[in-house]
Coordinates of C-alpha atoms in Angstrom, one line a residue:
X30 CA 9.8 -150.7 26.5
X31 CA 7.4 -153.6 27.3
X32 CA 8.8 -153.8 30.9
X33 CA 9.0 -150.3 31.6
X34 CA 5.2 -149.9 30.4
X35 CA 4.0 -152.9 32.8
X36 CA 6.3 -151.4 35.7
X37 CA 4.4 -147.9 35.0
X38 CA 0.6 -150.0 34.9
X39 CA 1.6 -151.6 38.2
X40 CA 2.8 -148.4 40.2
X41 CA -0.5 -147.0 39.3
X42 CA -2.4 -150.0 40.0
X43 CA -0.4 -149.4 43.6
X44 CA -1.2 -145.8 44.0
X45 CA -5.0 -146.3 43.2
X46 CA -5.4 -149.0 45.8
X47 CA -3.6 -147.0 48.8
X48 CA -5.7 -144.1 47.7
X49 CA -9.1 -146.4 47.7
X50 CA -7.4 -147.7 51.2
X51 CA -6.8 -144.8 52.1
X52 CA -10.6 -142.6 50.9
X53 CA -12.0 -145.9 53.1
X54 CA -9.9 -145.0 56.5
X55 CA -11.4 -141.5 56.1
X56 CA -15.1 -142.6 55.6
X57 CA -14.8 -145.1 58.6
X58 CA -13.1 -142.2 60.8
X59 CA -16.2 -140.0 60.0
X60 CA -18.8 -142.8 61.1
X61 CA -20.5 -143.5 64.6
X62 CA -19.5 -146.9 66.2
X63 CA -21.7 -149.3 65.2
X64 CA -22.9 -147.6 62.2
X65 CA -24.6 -149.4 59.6
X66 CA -27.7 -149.4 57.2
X67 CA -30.6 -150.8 59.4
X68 CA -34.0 -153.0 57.8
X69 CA -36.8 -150.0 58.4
X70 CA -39.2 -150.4 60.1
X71 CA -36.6 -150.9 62.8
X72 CA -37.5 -152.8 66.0
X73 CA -34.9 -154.3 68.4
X74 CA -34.7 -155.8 72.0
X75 CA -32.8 -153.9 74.2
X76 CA -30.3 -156.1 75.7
X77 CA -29.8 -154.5 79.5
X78 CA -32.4 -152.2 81.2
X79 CA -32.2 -148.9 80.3
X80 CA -31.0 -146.8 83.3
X81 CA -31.1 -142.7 84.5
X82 CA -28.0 -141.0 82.5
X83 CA -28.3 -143.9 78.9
X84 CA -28.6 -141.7 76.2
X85 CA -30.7 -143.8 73.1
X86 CA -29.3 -142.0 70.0
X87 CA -30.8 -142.5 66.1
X88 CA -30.2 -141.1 63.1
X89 CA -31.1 -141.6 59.7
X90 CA -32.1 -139.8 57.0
X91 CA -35.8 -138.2 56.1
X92 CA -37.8 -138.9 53.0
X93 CA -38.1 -136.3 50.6
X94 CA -41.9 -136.2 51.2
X95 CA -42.4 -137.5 54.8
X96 CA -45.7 -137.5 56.6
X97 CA -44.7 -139.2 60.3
X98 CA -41.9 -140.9 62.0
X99 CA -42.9 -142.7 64.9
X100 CA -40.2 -143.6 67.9
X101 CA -41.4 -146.2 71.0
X102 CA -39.8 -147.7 73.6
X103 CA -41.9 -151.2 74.5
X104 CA -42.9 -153.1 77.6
X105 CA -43.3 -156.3 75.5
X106 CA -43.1 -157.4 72.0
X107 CA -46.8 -157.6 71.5
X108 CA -48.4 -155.0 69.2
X109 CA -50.8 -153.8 72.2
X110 CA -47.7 -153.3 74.4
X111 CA -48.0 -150.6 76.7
X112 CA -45.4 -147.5 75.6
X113 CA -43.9 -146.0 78.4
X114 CA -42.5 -143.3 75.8
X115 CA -44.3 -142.1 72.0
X116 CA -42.5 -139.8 70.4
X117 CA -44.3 -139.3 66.9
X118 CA -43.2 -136.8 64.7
X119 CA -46.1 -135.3 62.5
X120 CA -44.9 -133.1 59.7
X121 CA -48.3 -132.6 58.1
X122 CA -49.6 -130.9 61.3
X123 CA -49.2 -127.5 62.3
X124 CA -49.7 -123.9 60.8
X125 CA -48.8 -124.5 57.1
X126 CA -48.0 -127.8 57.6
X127 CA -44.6 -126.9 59.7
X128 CA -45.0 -129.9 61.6
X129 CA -45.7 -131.5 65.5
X130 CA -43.2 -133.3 67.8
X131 CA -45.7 -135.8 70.0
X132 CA -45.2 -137.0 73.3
X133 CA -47.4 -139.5 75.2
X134 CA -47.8 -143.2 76.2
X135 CA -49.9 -146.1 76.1
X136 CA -51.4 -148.5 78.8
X137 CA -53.7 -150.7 78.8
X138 CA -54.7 -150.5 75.5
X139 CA -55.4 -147.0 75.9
X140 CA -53.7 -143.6 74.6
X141 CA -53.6 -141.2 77.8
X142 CA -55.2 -138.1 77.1
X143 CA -52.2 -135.6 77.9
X144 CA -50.6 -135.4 74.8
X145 CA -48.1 -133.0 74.4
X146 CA -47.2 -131.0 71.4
X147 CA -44.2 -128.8 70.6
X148 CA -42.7 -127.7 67.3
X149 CA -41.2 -130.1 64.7
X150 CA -37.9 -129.1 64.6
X151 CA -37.1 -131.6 61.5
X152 CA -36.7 -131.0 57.5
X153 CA -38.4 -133.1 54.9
X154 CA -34.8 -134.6 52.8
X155 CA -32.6 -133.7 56.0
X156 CA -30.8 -136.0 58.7
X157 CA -32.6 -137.1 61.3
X158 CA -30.7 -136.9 64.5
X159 CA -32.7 -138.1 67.8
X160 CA -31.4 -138.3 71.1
X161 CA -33.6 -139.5 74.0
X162 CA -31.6 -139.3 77.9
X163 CA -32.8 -140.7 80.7
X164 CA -33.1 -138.7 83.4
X165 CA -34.3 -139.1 87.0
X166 CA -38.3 -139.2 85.9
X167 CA -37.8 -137.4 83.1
X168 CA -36.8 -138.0 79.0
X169 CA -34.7 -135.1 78.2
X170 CA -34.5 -135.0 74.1
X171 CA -32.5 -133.6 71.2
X172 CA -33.5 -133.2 67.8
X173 CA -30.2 -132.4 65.5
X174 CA -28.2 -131.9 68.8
X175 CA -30.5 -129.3 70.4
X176 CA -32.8 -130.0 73.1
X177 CA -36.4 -129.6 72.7
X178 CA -38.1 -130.8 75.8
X179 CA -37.7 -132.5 78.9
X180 CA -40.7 -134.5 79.1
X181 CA -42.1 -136.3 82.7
X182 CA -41.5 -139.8 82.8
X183 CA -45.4 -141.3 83.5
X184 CA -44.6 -145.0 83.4
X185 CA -41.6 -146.9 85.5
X186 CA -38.8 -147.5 83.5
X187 CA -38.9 -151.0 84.5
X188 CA -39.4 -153.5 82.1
X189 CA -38.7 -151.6 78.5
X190 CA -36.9 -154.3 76.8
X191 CA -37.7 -153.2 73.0
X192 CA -37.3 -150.0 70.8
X193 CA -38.9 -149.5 67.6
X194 CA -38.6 -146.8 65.0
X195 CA -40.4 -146.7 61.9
X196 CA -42.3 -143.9 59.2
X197 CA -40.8 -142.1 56.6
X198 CA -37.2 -142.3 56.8
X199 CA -35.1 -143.5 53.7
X200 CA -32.8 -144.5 55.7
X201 CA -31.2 -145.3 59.4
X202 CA -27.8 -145.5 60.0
X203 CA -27.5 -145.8 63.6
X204 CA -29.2 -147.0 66.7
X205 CA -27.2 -147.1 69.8
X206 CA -27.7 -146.9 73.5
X207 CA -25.2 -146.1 76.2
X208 CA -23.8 -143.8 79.2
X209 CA -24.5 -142.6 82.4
X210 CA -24.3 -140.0 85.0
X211 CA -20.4 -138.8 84.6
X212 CA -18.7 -136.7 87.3
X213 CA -17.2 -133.4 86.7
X214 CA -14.4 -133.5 86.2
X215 CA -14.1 -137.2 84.9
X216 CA -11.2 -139.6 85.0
X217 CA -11.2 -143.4 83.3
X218 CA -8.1 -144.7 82.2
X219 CA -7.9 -144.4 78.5
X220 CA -5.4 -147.0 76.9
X221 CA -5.4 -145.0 74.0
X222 CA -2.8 -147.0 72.0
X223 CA -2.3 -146.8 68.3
X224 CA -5.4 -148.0 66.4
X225 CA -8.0 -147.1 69.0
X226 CA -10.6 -144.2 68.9
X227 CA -12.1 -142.4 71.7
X228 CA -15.2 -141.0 71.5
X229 CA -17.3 -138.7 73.7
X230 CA -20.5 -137.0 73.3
X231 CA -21.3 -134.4 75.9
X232 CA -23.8 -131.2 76.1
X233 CA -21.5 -127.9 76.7
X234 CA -22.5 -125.8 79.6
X235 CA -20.5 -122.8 79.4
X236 CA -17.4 -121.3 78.4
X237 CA -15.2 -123.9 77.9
X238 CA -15.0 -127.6 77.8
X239 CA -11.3 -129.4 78.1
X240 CA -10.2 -132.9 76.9
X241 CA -6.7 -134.3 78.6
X242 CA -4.9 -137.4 77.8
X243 CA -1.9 -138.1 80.2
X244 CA 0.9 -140.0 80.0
X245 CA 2.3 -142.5 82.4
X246 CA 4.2 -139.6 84.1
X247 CA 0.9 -137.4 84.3
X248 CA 2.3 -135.5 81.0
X249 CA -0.2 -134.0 78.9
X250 CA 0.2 -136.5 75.5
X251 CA -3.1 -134.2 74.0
X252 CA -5.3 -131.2 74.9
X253 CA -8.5 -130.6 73.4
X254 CA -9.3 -127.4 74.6
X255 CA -12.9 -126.1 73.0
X256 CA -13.6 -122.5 73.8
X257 CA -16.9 -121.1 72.9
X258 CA -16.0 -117.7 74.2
X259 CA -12.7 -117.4 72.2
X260 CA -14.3 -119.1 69.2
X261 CA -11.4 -121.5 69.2
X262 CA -10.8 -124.9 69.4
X263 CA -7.1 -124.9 70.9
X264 CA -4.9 -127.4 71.0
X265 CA -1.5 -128.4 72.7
X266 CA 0.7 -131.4 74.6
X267 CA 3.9 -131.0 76.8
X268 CA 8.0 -132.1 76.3
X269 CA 9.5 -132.8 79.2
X270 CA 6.2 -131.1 81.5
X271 CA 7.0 -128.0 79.6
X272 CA 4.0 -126.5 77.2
X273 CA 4.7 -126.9 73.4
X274 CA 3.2 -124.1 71.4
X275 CA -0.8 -123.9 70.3
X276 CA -2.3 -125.0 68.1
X277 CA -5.7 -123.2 66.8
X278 CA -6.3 -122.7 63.4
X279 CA -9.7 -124.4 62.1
X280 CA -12.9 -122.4 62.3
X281 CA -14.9 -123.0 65.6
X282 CA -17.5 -125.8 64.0
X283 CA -19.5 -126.4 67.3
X284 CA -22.6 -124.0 68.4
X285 CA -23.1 -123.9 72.6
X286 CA -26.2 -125.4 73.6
X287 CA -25.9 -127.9 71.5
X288 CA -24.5 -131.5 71.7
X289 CA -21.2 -132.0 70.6
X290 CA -19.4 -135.7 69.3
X291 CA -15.6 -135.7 69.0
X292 CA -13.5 -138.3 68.0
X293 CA -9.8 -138.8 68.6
X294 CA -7.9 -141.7 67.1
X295 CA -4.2 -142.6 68.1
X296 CA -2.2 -143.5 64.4
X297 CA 1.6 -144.3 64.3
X298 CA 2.5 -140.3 63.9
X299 CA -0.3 -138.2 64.9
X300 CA -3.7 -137.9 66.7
X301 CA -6.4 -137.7 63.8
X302 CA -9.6 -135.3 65.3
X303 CA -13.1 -135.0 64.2
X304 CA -15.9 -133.5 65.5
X305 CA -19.9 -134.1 64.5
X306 CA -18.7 -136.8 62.2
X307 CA -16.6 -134.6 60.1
X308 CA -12.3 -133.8 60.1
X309 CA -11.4 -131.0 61.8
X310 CA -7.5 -131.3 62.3
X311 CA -4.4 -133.9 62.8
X312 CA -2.4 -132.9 66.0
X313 CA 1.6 -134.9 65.3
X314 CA 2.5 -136.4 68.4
X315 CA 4.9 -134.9 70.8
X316 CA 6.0 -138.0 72.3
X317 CA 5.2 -142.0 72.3
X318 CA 2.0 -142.8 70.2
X319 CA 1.7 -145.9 72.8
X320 CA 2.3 -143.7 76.3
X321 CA -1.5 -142.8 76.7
X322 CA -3.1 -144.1 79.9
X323 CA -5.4 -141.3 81.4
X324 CA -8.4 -140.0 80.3
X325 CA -9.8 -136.7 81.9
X326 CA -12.6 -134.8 80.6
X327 CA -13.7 -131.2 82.7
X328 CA -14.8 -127.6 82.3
X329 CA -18.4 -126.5 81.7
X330 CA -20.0 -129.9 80.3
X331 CA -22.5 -132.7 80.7
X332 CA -21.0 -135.2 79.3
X333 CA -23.5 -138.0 77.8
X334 CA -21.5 -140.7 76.6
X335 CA -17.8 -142.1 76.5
X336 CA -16.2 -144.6 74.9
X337 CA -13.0 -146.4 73.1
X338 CA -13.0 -149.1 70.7
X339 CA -10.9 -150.2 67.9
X340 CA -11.0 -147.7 64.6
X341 CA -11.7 -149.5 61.9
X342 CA -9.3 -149.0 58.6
X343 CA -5.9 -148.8 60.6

């Protein structure tokens, strides 16, 4: 009785550690790269220059009772550095207090006097989602995935080598920089082999945006097909270069206009897929986990970033 009660107590001890393995996998899946909780207020160098087509991408969380978050990009690590970007976000400005998104720059010592103001587009207890791209004399940006401005670029790029962020944020999770100016269509090889992730974040254009890992033989392993005119997120791999029936159930999550993140990670049996940090489907593979070598990426899309690293938890 003894031994049958200790055998019982250890199969449970078994099952509650895979499933606490197992709730971990899924919160690492659902995390940016590099995701983390950062010291605020947040300052780091910026380890390469930042070029047209880098995309610098923050998000945190808002305090409850915020007045102004504050987001700089430094010539210098001096407080009187000049600030070839300001973005300072203002929520107790406005009509009612709705709120002002800032842009301007300092030089010299000196605020210029063409400051721009558009609406806050942030929520007082909500995430804070900011992406900055750099464009050819321009900052195009995105607050919670949807643009808000492309602002003119009045200072050279050359010689930014520090980003700060600080205000009333409870917390930031994530500070990343990256990308360029993609083609369309885009091809990279992939080496997508069991325990990697791919990730991509890209602005949709149109109708439809397509996502295609090949095999060796040029055989679709995966299709990510995301329609925004059939409200459908389809997808489908081939046998022998023959078609394998769709797959489409899922509500469509994704709103056009707005930037998109999707992550795809290669396990033993199956592709898991998630997309703005949150699982949308597993697709079982229809042939070698290991036979994934081609990347391609086309349809109506600017794509921002691209990457593949390992996913932590496998």
């Amino acid at each position: 009785m003894i031994t049958r009660t200790l055998i019982c107590l250890s199969l449970a001890a078994l099952v509650s550690c895979q499933g606490d393995a197992s709730d971990l996998k899924e919160t690492n899946y659902k995390k940016f790269i590099g995701e983390q909780d950062y010291k605020l207020p947040f300052k780091t160098r910026v380890s390469e220059p930042l070029a047209i087509g880098q995309t610098i991408h923050a998000v945190g969380t808002l305090s409850d009772k915020p007045t102004r978050v504050d987001f700089n990009f430094h010539k210098g690590s001096a407080k009187d550095a000049d600030l070839p970007l300001h973005f300072s976000i203002r929520f107790n400005e406005g009509i009612l207090g709705s709120g002002k998104l800032i842009y301007n720059t300092f030089e010299n010592g000196n605020w210029s006097e063409d400051e721009q103001r558009i609406s806050n587009p942030f929520k007082a207890g909500e995430e804070f989602d900011l992406r900055v791209r750099v464009l050819d004399g321009k900052f195009q940006v995105f607050a919670n995935r949807v643009e808000v401005g492309v602002f003119t670029q009045r200072l050279p790029l050359d010689g930014i080598d520090h980003v700060s962020i600080r205000g009333d944020l409870s917390k930031l999770r994530l500070f990343h920089y990256g990308g360029r100016i993609f083609p369309n269509p885009y091809m990279a090889v992939a080496g997508l082999t069991p325990g990697k992730r791919l990730d991509i974040s890209a602005l949709p254009k149109g109708k439809r945006v397509n996502i295609n890992l090949y095999r060796e033989n040029k055989e679709y392993a995966l299709q990510v097909s995301i329609r925004y005119n059939e409200g459908a997120i389809v997808r489908n791999a081939m046998t022998s270069n023959v078609w394998g029936k769709e797959e489409r159930e899922g509500k469509m999550p994704l709103e056009k206009k707005q930037v998109f993140d999707i992550t795809i990670i290669n396990e033993e049996f199956s592709f898991q897929i998630f997309l703005n940090n949150r699982r949308f489907t597993t697709f079982a593979h229809r042939g070698s986990p290991s036979d994934i070598k081609t990347l391609e990426i086309d349809g109506d899309v600017e794509i921002q970033t691209v990457t593949i690293n390992d996913a932590p938890g496998i």
